[in-house]
PDB file of C-alpha atoms and ligand atoms in Angstrom:
ATOM      1  CA  MET D   1      20.812   3.777   1.980  1.00 47.00           C
ATOM      2  CA  PRO D   2      22.807   5.950   4.357  1.00 53.00           C
ATOM      3  CA  PRO D   3      23.085   4.531   7.866  1.00 66.00           C
ATOM      4  CA  ASP D   4      20.196   5.616  10.066  1.00 91.00           C
ATOM      5  CA  ASN D   5      22.405   6.646  12.940  1.00 98.00           C
ATOM      6  CA  LEU D   6      21.638  10.340  13.218  1.00 98.00           C
ATOM      7  CA  ILE D   7      20.880  11.911  16.585  1.00 98.00           C
ATOM      8  CA  ASP D   8      18.138  14.344  15.620  1.00 98.00           C
ATOM      9  CA  GLY D   9      18.779  17.383  17.821  1.00 98.00           C
ATOM     10  CA  ARG D  10      15.806  19.252  16.410  1.00 98.00           C
ATOM     11  CA  ALA D  11      13.366  16.463  17.312  1.00 98.00           C
ATOM     12  CA  ILE D  12      14.828  16.020  20.798  1.00 98.00           C
ATOM     13  CA  ALA D  13      14.762  19.798  21.343  1.00 98.00           C
ATOM     14  CA  ARG D  14      11.056  19.742  20.437  1.00 98.00           C
ATOM     15  CA  GLU D  15      10.484  17.153  23.199  1.00 98.00           C
ATOM     16  CA  VAL D  16      12.236  19.392  25.719  1.00 98.00           C
ATOM     17  CA  HIS D  17      10.314  22.432  24.468  1.00 98.00           C
ATOM     18  CA  ALA D  18       7.002  20.619  24.985  1.00 98.00           C
ATOM     19  CA  GLU D  19       7.961  19.957  28.622  1.00 98.00           C
ATOM     20  CA  THR D  20       9.057  23.577  29.044  1.00 98.00           C
ATOM     21  CA  GLU D  21       5.821  24.870  27.529  1.00 98.00           C
ATOM     22  CA  SER D  22       3.717  23.022  30.065  1.00 98.00           C
ATOM     23  CA  ARG D  23       5.800  24.535  32.883  1.00 98.00           C
ATOM     24  CA  VAL D  24       5.345  27.997  31.314  1.00 98.00           C
ATOM     25  CA  ALA D  25       1.580  27.394  31.274  1.00 98.00           C
ATOM     26  CA  ALA D  26       1.617  26.398  34.959  1.00 98.00           C
ATOM     27  CA  LEU D  27       3.587  29.524  35.848  1.00 98.00           C
ATOM     28  CA  LYS D  28       1.199  31.730  33.904  1.00 98.00           C
ATOM     29  CA  GLU D  29      -1.759  30.148  35.632  1.00 98.00           C
ATOM     30  CA  ALA D  30      -0.108  31.160  38.902  1.00 97.00           C
ATOM     31  CA  GLY D  31       0.262  34.722  37.597  1.00 97.00           C
ATOM     32  CA  VAL D  32       3.962  34.519  36.731  1.00 98.00           C
ATOM     33  CA  GLU D  33       5.261  35.397  33.280  1.00 98.00           C
ATOM     34  CA  PRO D  34       8.746  33.903  32.946  1.00 98.00           C
ATOM     35  CA  SER D  35      11.151  36.446  31.550  1.00 98.00           C
ATOM     36  CA  LEU D  36      14.649  36.504  30.150  1.00 98.00           C
ATOM     37  CA  VAL D  37      16.903  39.446  29.327  1.00 98.00           C
ATOM     38  CA  PHE D  38      19.637  39.165  26.692  1.00 98.00           C
ATOM     39  CA  ILE D  39      22.553  41.551  26.628  1.00 98.00           C
ATOM     40  CA  ARG D  40      24.693  41.813  23.547  1.00 98.00           C
ATOM     41  CA  VAL D  41      27.730  44.116  23.423  1.00 98.00           C
ATOM     42  CA  GLY D  42      28.818  45.106  19.923  1.00 97.00           C
ATOM     43  CA  GLU D  43      27.815  43.649  16.593  1.00 96.00           C
ATOM     44  CA  ASP D  44      29.593  40.291  16.398  1.00 95.00           C
ATOM     45  CA  PRO D  45      27.700  38.676  13.492  1.00 92.00           C
ATOM     46  CA  ALA D  46      27.491  35.212  15.073  1.00 93.00           C
ATOM     47  CA  SER D  47      26.223  36.675  18.360  1.00 96.00           C
ATOM     48  CA  ARG D  48      23.517  38.587  16.499  1.00 97.00           C
ATOM     49  CA  VAL D  49      22.341  35.351  14.907  1.00 95.00           C
ATOM     50  CA  TYR D  50      22.459  33.359  18.153  1.00 97.00           C
ATOM     51  CA  VAL D  51      20.625  35.958  20.225  1.00 98.00           C
ATOM     52  CA  GLY D  52      18.013  36.300  17.470  1.00 98.00           C
ATOM     53  CA  MET D  53      17.393  32.533  17.503  1.00 97.00           C
ATOM     54  CA  LYS D  54      17.094  32.515  21.297  1.00 98.00           C
ATOM     55  CA  GLU D  55      14.624  35.437  21.204  1.00 98.00           C
ATOM     56  CA  ARG D  56      12.423  33.681  18.669  1.00 98.00           C
ATOM     57  CA  THR D  57      12.372  30.437  20.630  1.00 98.00           C
ATOM     58  CA  ALA D  58      11.510  32.262  23.864  1.00 98.00           C
ATOM     59  CA  ALA D  59       8.571  33.955  22.115  1.00 98.00           C
ATOM     60  CA  LYS D  60       7.320  30.625  20.746  1.00 98.00           C
ATOM     61  CA  LEU D  61       7.336  29.091  24.230  1.00 98.00           C
ATOM     62  CA  GLY D  62       5.607  32.048  25.876  1.00 98.00           C
ATOM     63  CA  ILE D  63       8.704  33.315  27.678  1.00 98.00           C
ATOM     64  CA  ARG D  64       8.929  37.111  27.643  1.00 98.00           C
ATOM     65  CA  SER D  65      12.313  38.283  26.421  1.00 98.00           C
ATOM     66  CA  GLU D  66      13.989  41.596  25.913  1.00 98.00           C
ATOM     67  CA  THR D  67      17.343  42.357  24.339  1.00 98.00           C
ATOM     68  CA  THR D  68      19.636  45.212  25.280  1.00 98.00           C
ATOM     69  CA  VAL D  69      22.299  45.986  22.703  1.00 98.00           C
ATOM     70  CA  LEU D  70      25.218  48.052  23.957  1.00 98.00           C
ATOM     71  CA  PRO D  71      27.828  49.646  21.719  1.00 98.00           C
ATOM     72  CA  GLU D  72      31.189  47.910  21.279  1.00 98.00           C
ATOM     73  CA  ASP D  73      33.021  50.589  23.324  1.00 98.00           C
ATOM     74  CA  THR D  74      30.701  50.345  26.353  1.00 98.00           C
ATOM     75  CA  PRO D  75      32.800  50.563  29.542  1.00 98.00           C
ATOM     76  CA  GLU D  76      32.767  47.449  31.704  1.00 98.00           C
ATOM     77  CA  SER D  77      31.392  49.521  34.595  1.00 98.00           C
ATOM     78  CA  THR D  78      28.280  50.418  32.540  1.00 98.00           C
ATOM     79  CA  LEU D  79      27.585  46.764  31.852  1.00 98.00           C
ATOM     80  CA  LEU D  80      28.093  45.868  35.521  1.00 98.00           C
ATOM     81  CA  LYS D  81      25.700  48.639  36.576  1.00 98.00           C
ATOM     82  CA  LEU D  82      23.048  47.351  34.172  1.00 98.00           C
ATOM     83  CA  LEU D  83      23.480  43.842  35.583  1.00 98.00           C
ATOM     84  CA  GLY D  84      23.009  45.228  39.101  1.00 98.00           C
ATOM     85  CA  LYS D  85      19.692  46.747  38.035  1.00 98.00           C
ATOM     86  CA  LEU D  86      18.498  43.543  36.373  1.00 98.00           C
ATOM     87  CA  ASN D  87      19.562  41.481  39.394  1.00 98.00           C
ATOM     88  CA  ALA D  88      17.337  43.686  41.565  1.00 98.00           C
ATOM     89  CA  ASP D  89      14.351  43.604  39.181  1.00 98.00           C
ATOM     90  CA  SER D  90      11.979  40.889  40.366  1.00 98.00           C
ATOM     91  CA  SER D  91      10.172  40.827  36.993  1.00 98.00           C
ATOM     92  CA  VAL D  92      13.371  39.474  35.363  1.00 98.00           C
ATOM     93  CA  HIS D  93      14.051  35.791  36.039  1.00 98.00           C
ATOM     94  CA  GLY D  94      16.965  35.064  33.713  1.00 98.00           C
ATOM     95  CA  ILE D  95      19.898  37.109  32.433  1.00 98.00           C
ATOM     96  CA  LEU D  96      22.177  36.122  29.562  1.00 98.00           C
ATOM     97  CA  VAL D  97      25.206  38.136  28.473  1.00 98.00           C
ATOM     98  CA  GLN D  98      26.184  36.810  25.067  1.00 98.00           C
ATOM     99  CA  ALA D  99      29.855  35.861  24.693  1.00 97.00           C
ATOM    100  CA  PRO D 100      32.305  36.759  23.277  1.00 96.00           C
ATOM    101  CA  LEU D 101      32.536  40.208  24.830  1.00 98.00           C
ATOM    102  CA  PRO D 102      34.810  42.965  23.515  1.00 97.00           C
ATOM    103  CA  ARG D 103      38.415  42.581  24.697  1.00 97.00           C
ATOM    104  CA  HIS D 104      38.316  45.472  27.172  1.00 98.00           C
ATOM    105  CA  ILE D 105      35.568  43.726  29.162  1.00 98.00           C
ATOM    106  CA  ASP D 106      36.508  40.892  31.480  1.00 98.00           C
ATOM    107  CA  GLU D 107      34.115  37.985  30.956  1.00 97.00           C
ATOM    108  CA  THR D 108      34.788  36.432  34.342  1.00 97.00           C
ATOM    109  CA  THR D 109      33.916  39.688  36.113  1.00 98.00           C
ATOM    110  CA  VAL D 110      30.729  40.010  34.070  1.00 98.00           C
ATOM    111  CA  PHE D 111      29.574  36.428  34.565  1.00 98.00           C
ATOM    112  CA  SER D 112      30.329  36.713  38.302  1.00 98.00           C
ATOM    113  CA  THR D 113      28.126  39.818  38.543  1.00 98.00           C
ATOM    114  CA  VAL D 114      24.958  38.123  37.264  1.00 98.00           C
ATOM    115  CA  SER D 115      22.969  36.911  40.263  1.00 98.00           C
ATOM    116  CA  PRO D 116      23.521  33.129  40.587  1.00 98.00           C
ATOM    117  CA  ALA D 117      19.719  32.754  40.859  1.00 98.00           C
ATOM    118  CA  LYS D 118      19.273  34.393  37.417  1.00 98.00           C
ATOM    119  CA  ASP D 119      22.372  32.856  35.816  1.00 98.00           C
ATOM    120  CA  VAL D 120      20.573  30.718  33.241  1.00 98.00           C
ATOM    121  CA  ASP D 121      23.902  30.302  31.397  1.00 98.00           C
ATOM    122  CA  GLY D 122      25.395  28.510  34.406  1.00 98.00           C
ATOM    123  CA  PHE D 123      28.605  30.548  34.176  1.00 98.00           C
ATOM    124  CA  HIS D 124      28.605  32.131  37.653  1.00 98.00           C
ATOM    125  CA  PRO D 125      31.276  30.639  39.954  1.00 98.00           C
ATOM    126  CA  VAL D 126      28.560  29.503  42.381  1.00 98.00           C
ATOM    127  CA  ASN D 127      26.829  27.479  39.657  1.00 98.00           C
ATOM    128  CA  ALA D 128      30.134  26.219  38.245  1.00 98.00           C
ATOM    129  CA  GLY D 129      31.112  25.206  41.792  1.00 98.00           C
ATOM    130  CA  LYS D 130      27.821  23.397  42.416  1.00 98.00           C
ATOM    131  CA  LEU D 131      28.350  21.433  39.199  1.00 98.00           C
ATOM    132  CA  MET D 132      31.888  20.474  40.219  1.00 97.00           C
ATOM    133  CA  LEU D 133      30.671  19.394  43.661  1.00 97.00           C
ATOM    134  CA  GLY D 134      27.786  17.400  42.211  1.00 95.00           C
ATOM    135  CA  GLU D 135      25.269  19.528  44.109  1.00 95.00           C
ATOM    136  CA  GLY D 136      21.866  19.814  42.470  1.00 90.00           C
ATOM    137  CA  GLY D 137      19.924  23.052  42.354  1.00 93.00           C
ATOM    138  CA  GLY D 138      22.420  25.095  40.344  1.00 97.00           C
ATOM    139  CA  PHE D 139      22.256  25.952  36.664  1.00 98.00           C
ATOM    140  CA  VAL D 140      24.206  23.780  34.233  1.00 98.00           C
ATOM    141  CA  PRO D 141      25.694  25.485  31.134  1.00 98.00           C
ATOM    142  CA  CYS D 142      23.362  25.048  28.194  1.00 98.00           C
ATOM    143  CA  THR D 143      25.585  23.450  25.556  1.00 98.00           C
ATOM    144  CA  PRO D 144      27.079  20.654  27.681  1.00 98.00           C
ATOM    145  CA  GLY D 145      23.695  20.250  29.381  1.00 98.00           C
ATOM    146  CA  GLY D 146      22.153  19.849  25.934  1.00 98.00           C
ATOM    147  CA  VAL D 147      24.759  17.278  24.872  1.00 98.00           C
ATOM    148  CA  HIS D 148      24.028  15.307  28.054  1.00 98.00           C
ATOM    149  CA  GLU D 149      20.302  15.375  27.305  1.00 98.00           C
ATOM    150  CA  LEU D 150      20.945  14.247  23.696  1.00 98.00           C
ATOM    151  CA  LEU D 151      22.972  11.276  24.919  1.00 98.00           C
ATOM    152  CA  ILE D 152      20.352  10.279  27.494  1.00 98.00           C
ATOM    153  CA  ARG D 153      17.361  10.661  25.176  1.00 98.00           C
ATOM    154  CA  SER D 154      19.139   8.788  22.362  1.00 98.00           C
ATOM    155  CA  GLY D 155      19.712   5.809  24.646  1.00 98.00           C
ATOM    156  CA  VAL D 156      23.522   6.058  24.624  1.00 98.00           C
ATOM    157  CA  THR D 157      25.115   4.226  27.564  1.00 98.00           C
ATOM    158  CA  ILE D 158      27.148   6.746  29.528  1.00 98.00           C
ATOM    159  CA  GLU D 159      27.785   4.703  32.682  1.00 98.00           C
ATOM    160  CA  GLY D 160      31.278   3.215  32.469  1.00 98.00           C
ATOM    161  CA  ALA D 161      31.849   4.606  28.975  1.00 98.00           C
ATOM    162  CA  GLU D 162      35.192   5.952  27.830  1.00 98.00           C
ATOM    163  CA  VAL D 163      34.419   9.552  26.892  1.00 98.00           C
ATOM    164  CA  VAL D 164      36.901  11.791  25.112  1.00 99.00           C
ATOM    165  CA  ILE D 165      36.113  15.499  25.150  1.00 99.00           C
ATOM    166  CA  LEU D 166      38.067  17.650  22.720  1.00 98.00           C
ATOM    167  CA  GLY D 167      38.420  21.200  24.044  1.00 98.00           C
ATOM    168  CA  ARG D 168      38.758  22.552  27.577  1.00 98.00           C
ATOM    169  CA  GLY D 169      36.804  25.792  27.304  1.00 97.00           C
ATOM    170  CA  ASN D 170      34.717  27.061  30.211  1.00 96.00           C
ATOM    171  CA  ILE D 171      31.527  27.060  28.121  1.00 97.00           C
ATOM    172  CA  VAL D 172      31.638  23.460  26.865  1.00 98.00           C
ATOM    173  CA  GLY D 173      34.665  21.237  27.565  1.00 98.00           C
ATOM    174  CA  LYS D 174      35.203  21.734  31.292  1.00 98.00           C
ATOM    175  CA  PRO D 175      31.532  21.612  32.354  1.00 98.00           C
ATOM    176  CA  MET D 176      30.969  18.654  29.977  1.00 98.00           C
ATOM    177  CA  ALA D 177      33.681  16.719  31.809  1.00 98.00           C
ATOM    178  CA  ALA D 178      32.129  17.620  35.174  1.00 98.00           C
ATOM    179  CA  ILE D 179      28.665  16.447  34.060  1.00 98.00           C
ATOM    180  CA  LEU D 180      29.805  13.088  32.701  1.00 98.00           C
ATOM    181  CA  CYS D 181      32.107  12.095  35.567  1.00 98.00           C
ATOM    182  CA  GLN D 182      29.510  12.670  38.322  1.00 97.00           C
ATOM    183  CA  LYS D 183      28.691   9.729  40.552  1.00 96.00           C
ATOM    184  CA  ASN D 184      25.175   9.706  39.153  1.00 93.00           C
ATOM    185  CA  LYS D 185      22.735   7.876  36.964  1.00 92.00           C
ATOM    186  CA  HIS D 186      23.436   8.853  33.335  1.00 96.00           C
ATOM    187  CA  ALA D 187      27.034   9.741  34.217  1.00 98.00           C
ATOM    188  CA  ASN D 188      29.769   7.619  35.870  1.00 98.00           C
ATOM    189  CA  ALA D 189      31.841   7.868  32.686  1.00 98.00           C
ATOM    190  CA  THR D 190      35.617   7.695  32.443  1.00 98.00           C
ATOM    191  CA  VAL D 191      36.406  11.114  31.036  1.00 98.00           C
ATOM    192  CA  THR D 192      39.506  12.209  29.143  1.00 98.00           C
ATOM    193  CA  LEU D 193      39.698  15.937  28.436  1.00 98.00           C
ATOM    194  CA  CYS D 194      41.994  16.626  25.478  1.00 98.00           C
ATOM    195  CA  HIS D 195      43.252  20.093  24.536  1.00 98.00           C
ATOM    196  CA  SER D 196      45.793  21.889  22.390  1.00 96.00           C
ATOM    197  CA  ARG D 197      48.736  20.556  24.415  1.00 97.00           C
ATOM    198  CA  SER D 198      47.549  16.950  24.563  1.00 98.00           C
ATOM    199  CA  ARG D 199      49.868  14.344  23.068  1.00 98.00           C
ATOM    200  CA  ASP D 200      48.408  11.962  20.462  1.00 98.00           C
ATOM    201  CA  VAL D 201      44.797  13.087  20.540  1.00 98.00           C
ATOM    202  CA  ALA D 202      43.985  10.526  17.829  1.00 98.00           C
ATOM    203  CA  ALA D 203      45.029   7.653  20.101  1.00 98.00           C
ATOM    204  CA  HIS D 204      42.770   8.930  22.886  1.00 98.00           C
ATOM    205  CA  CYS D 205      39.886   9.258  20.436  1.00 98.00           C
ATOM    206  CA  ARG D 206      40.316   5.729  19.084  1.00 98.00           C
ATOM    207  CA  ARG D 207      39.657   4.326  22.567  1.00 98.00           C
ATOM    208  CA  ALA D 208      36.505   6.388  23.045  1.00 98.00           C
ATOM    209  CA  ASP D 209      32.964   5.052  23.208  1.00 99.00           C
ATOM    210  CA  ILE D 210      31.767   8.682  23.067  1.00 99.00           C
ATOM    211  CA  ILE D 211      33.602  11.607  21.468  1.00 99.00           C
ATOM    212  CA  VAL D 212      32.443  15.168  22.170  1.00 99.00           C
ATOM    213  CA  ALA D 213      34.213  17.501  19.751  1.00 98.00           C
ATOM    214  CA  ALA D 214      34.249  21.095  21.003  1.00 98.00           C
ATOM    215  CA  MET D 215      37.607  22.541  20.134  1.00 97.00           C
ATOM    216  CA  GLY D 216      36.652  24.741  17.209  1.00 97.00           C
ATOM    217  CA  VAL D 217      38.795  23.194  14.473  1.00 97.00           C
ATOM    218  CA  ALA D 218      36.847  22.514  11.274  1.00 97.00           C
ATOM    219  CA  GLY D 219      36.702  18.821  10.363  1.00 97.00           C
ATOM    220  CA  PHE D 220      39.293  17.825  13.007  1.00 98.00           C
ATOM    221  CA  VAL D 221      37.796  14.425  13.855  1.00 98.00           C
ATOM    222  CA  LYS D 222      38.678  12.106  10.965  1.00 98.00           C
ATOM    223  CA  VAL D 223      37.378   8.625  10.340  1.00 98.00           C
ATOM    224  CA  ASP D 224      40.622   6.963  11.484  1.00 98.00           C
ATOM    225  CA  MET D 225      40.160   8.569  14.930  1.00 98.00           C
ATOM    226  CA  VAL D 226      36.789   6.938  15.557  1.00 98.00           C
ATOM    227  CA  LYS D 227      36.249   3.427  16.927  1.00 98.00           C
ATOM    228  CA  PRO D 228      33.535   1.681  14.879  1.00 98.00           C
ATOM    229  CA  GLY D 229      30.235   2.009  16.727  1.00 98.00           C
ATOM    230  CA  ALA D 230      31.305   5.007  18.811  1.00 98.00           C
ATOM    231  CA  THR D 231      28.928   7.908  19.453  1.00 98.00           C
ATOM    232  CA  VAL D 232      30.192  11.181  17.979  1.00 98.00           C
ATOM    233  CA  ILE D 233      28.831  14.540  19.135  1.00 98.00           C
ATOM    234  CA  ASP D 234      29.863  17.584  17.121  1.00 98.00           C
ATOM    235  CA  VAL D 235      29.660  20.872  19.032  1.00 98.00           C
ATOM    236  CA  GLY D 236      31.831  22.847  16.609  1.00 97.00           C
ATOM    237  CA  VAL D 237      30.618  25.831  14.615  1.00 96.00           C
ATOM    238  CA  ASN D 238      33.377  26.958  12.255  1.00 95.00           C
ATOM    239  CA  ARG D 239      33.026  29.540   9.540  1.00 92.00           C
ATOM    240  CA  ILE D 240      34.964  28.628   6.397  1.00 92.00           C
ATOM    241  CA  ASP D 241      35.254  30.662   3.210  1.00 93.00           C
ATOM    242  CA  ASP D 242      33.147  29.353   0.351  1.00 94.00           C
ATOM    243  CA  PRO D 243      32.889  31.632  -2.685  1.00 95.00           C
ATOM    244  CA  ALA D 244      30.116  29.402  -4.056  1.00 94.00           C
ATOM    245  CA  ALA D 245      27.915  30.027  -1.007  1.00 94.00           C
ATOM    246  CA  GLU D 246      25.445  32.912  -1.012  1.00 92.00           C
ATOM    247  CA  LYS D 247      27.081  34.570   2.009  1.00 90.00           C
ATOM    248  CA  GLY D 248      30.635  33.756   0.887  1.00 93.00           C
ATOM    249  CA  TYR D 249      31.125  31.313   3.769  1.00 93.00           C
ATOM    250  CA  ARG D 250      29.579  28.242   5.256  1.00 92.00           C
ATOM    251  CA  LEU D 251      29.475  26.735   8.716  1.00 93.00           C
ATOM    252  CA  ILE D 252      30.973  23.339   9.390  1.00 94.00           C
ATOM    253  CA  GLY D 253      31.580  21.347  12.540  1.00 97.00           C
ATOM    254  CA  ASP D 254      34.643  19.839  14.209  1.00 98.00           C
ATOM    255  CA  VAL D 255      33.885  16.421  12.704  1.00 98.00           C
ATOM    256  CA  ASP D 256      34.529  15.247   9.143  1.00 98.00           C
ATOM    257  CA  PHE D 257      30.885  14.201   9.023  1.00 98.00           C
ATOM    258  CA  ALA D 258      30.739  12.548   5.570  1.00 97.00           C
ATOM    259  CA  ALA D 259      33.622  10.209   6.390  1.00 98.00           C
ATOM    260  CA  VAL D 260      32.745   9.540  10.036  1.00 98.00           C
ATOM    261  CA  GLN D 261      28.997   8.919   9.747  1.00 98.00           C
ATOM    262  CA  PRO D 262      29.316   5.433   8.165  1.00 98.00           C
ATOM    263  CA  VAL D 263      31.494   4.108  11.019  1.00 98.00           C
ATOM    264  CA  ALA D 264      29.852   5.887  13.958  1.00 98.00           C
ATOM    265  CA  GLY D 265      27.250   4.085  16.047  1.00 98.00           C
ATOM    266  CA  LYS D 266      25.400   7.375  16.473  1.00 98.00           C
ATOM    267  CA  ILE D 267      26.333  10.850  15.316  1.00 98.00           C
ATOM    268  CA  THR D 268      24.918  14.362  15.488  1.00 98.00           C
ATOM    269  CA  PRO D 269      24.342  16.194  12.236  1.00 97.00           C
ATOM    270  CA  ASN D 270      25.696  19.720  12.217  1.00 94.00           C
ATOM    271  CA  PRO D 271      23.622  21.857  11.945  1.00 94.00           C
ATOM    272  CA  GLY D 272      20.617  20.152  13.536  1.00 96.00           C
ATOM    273  CA  GLY D 273      22.383  18.366  16.372  1.00 98.00           C
ATOM    274  CA  VAL D 274      23.723  20.216  19.394  1.00 98.00           C
ATOM    275  CA  GLY D 275      22.635  23.768  18.425  1.00 97.00           C
ATOM    276  CA  PRO D 276      18.885  23.320  18.963  1.00 98.00           C
ATOM    277  CA  MET D 277      19.574  21.614  22.299  1.00 98.00           C
ATOM    278  CA  THR D 278      21.616  24.550  23.589  1.00 98.00           C
ATOM    279  CA  ILE D 279      18.590  26.774  23.095  1.00 98.00           C
ATOM    280  CA  ALA D 280      16.215  24.188  24.572  1.00 98.00           C
ATOM    281  CA  MET D 281      18.310  24.002  27.735  1.00 98.00           C
ATOM    282  CA  LEU D 282      18.415  27.790  28.003  1.00 98.00           C
ATOM    283  CA  MET D 283      14.620  27.913  27.928  1.00 98.00           C
ATOM    284  CA  ARG D 284      14.375  25.124  30.494  1.00 98.00           C
ATOM    285  CA  ASN D 285      16.851  26.896  32.787  1.00 98.00           C
ATOM    286  CA  THR D 286      14.837  30.106  32.459  1.00 98.00           C
ATOM    287  CA  VAL D 287      11.607  28.419  33.473  1.00 98.00           C
ATOM    288  CA  ARG D 288      13.340  26.830  36.447  1.00 98.00           C
ATOM    289  CA  ALA D 289      14.764  30.219  37.433  1.00 98.00           C
ATOM    290  CA  ALA D 290      11.244  31.665  37.343  1.00 98.00           C
ATOM    291  CA  GLU D 291       9.861  28.745  39.369  1.00 98.00           C
ATOM    292  CA  GLN D 292      12.587  29.051  41.993  1.00 97.00           C
ATOM    293  CA  GLN D 293      12.343  32.827  42.314  1.00 98.00           C
ATOM    294  CA  THR D 294       8.570  32.832  42.674  1.00 97.00           C
ATOM    295  CA  GLY D 295       8.125  29.679  44.730  1.00 94.00           C
ATOM    296  CA  GLU D 296       6.075  28.131  41.919  1.00 84.00           C
ATOM    297  CA  VAL D 297       8.264  25.037  41.748  1.00 73.00           C
ATOM    298  CA  THR D 298       6.580  22.291  39.781  1.00 55.00           C
ATOM    299  CA  ARG D 299       9.632  19.984  39.678  1.00 53.00           C
TER     300      ARG D 299
HETATM  301  N1  GUN F 301      28.585  32.180  23.336  1.00 63.73           N
HETATM  302  C1  GUN F 301      28.691  30.923  22.846  1.00 63.73           C
HETATM  303  N2  GUN F 301      27.939  30.059  23.558  1.00 63.73           N
HETATM  304  C2  GUN F 301      27.346  30.795  24.531  1.00 63.73           C
HETATM  305  C3  GUN F 301      26.440  30.473  25.588  1.00 63.73           C
HETATM  306  O1  GUN F 301      26.042  29.315  25.796  1.00 63.73           O
HETATM  307  N3  GUN F 301      26.049  31.506  26.367  1.00 63.73           N
HETATM  308  C4  GUN F 301      26.504  32.782  26.169  1.00 63.73           C
HETATM  309  N4  GUN F 301      26.069  33.729  27.002  1.00 63.73           N
HETATM  310  N5  GUN F 301      27.338  33.114  25.208  1.00 63.73           N
HETATM  311  C5  GUN F 301      27.752  32.116  24.389  1.00 63.73           C
END
């Protein structure tokens, strides 16, 4: 029998979706249809898949969504103008510009142009700043927010835990560290943020009660880097060539899952762990954006 230590992201996402659906129903009863606009620039294959999954989930939950696809060579100014229009449109509650953007477009400029009130990605400097300051009321980025929710709902003790985060990106690593070190219930962790210049990452990992792997290196976390009983969260999505696979590639995480699962206390499968939670948090952020913008706050 394999150890029953899986953190089922799909099941936990369904719990979050059920909560979101009841908030959508309350909004609709008050005459508000929550709405989310996706913007995709170019035809990055992964972005097409991700935006498609987000669209389908929004539809299932009763959130109206619309996707604008701009050509790869769209000038930055055109994208900024479109964002200005969406910011001013009171029928749009959430705006998501899918990353990565083409190289000639500056992501920081784009994310800073989305109204903080509609920034359901939590990437605007105002929302990033609120998270750093421990101020409530802002939007928390969806992937680290989803990891936090997975830990809480799986009963993992975060308070006082040694947490090692692998990867210092703005989308996952940095906000993850900010979430877990807050002076708050379900936080108060001792956080180590490792990155490409860190010395002896394995030694840091071996001390960890919780490892969050988000550096984008396939199978990086090996069994000898994991303390027996530790919780291991795999955020990685890496495409590796596989001639035997139908598409010629397959997706694997940052954790050597087969070797690590038997020693981990709890572990996310990948797929089926963090991914569904990212989408669940996006939907929850969108409903909150709609509640806040219309004064129909239910929580
Ligand atoms: N690309 C990878 N993850 C994300 C995300 O959470 N939001 C956006 N907008 N783009 C991404």
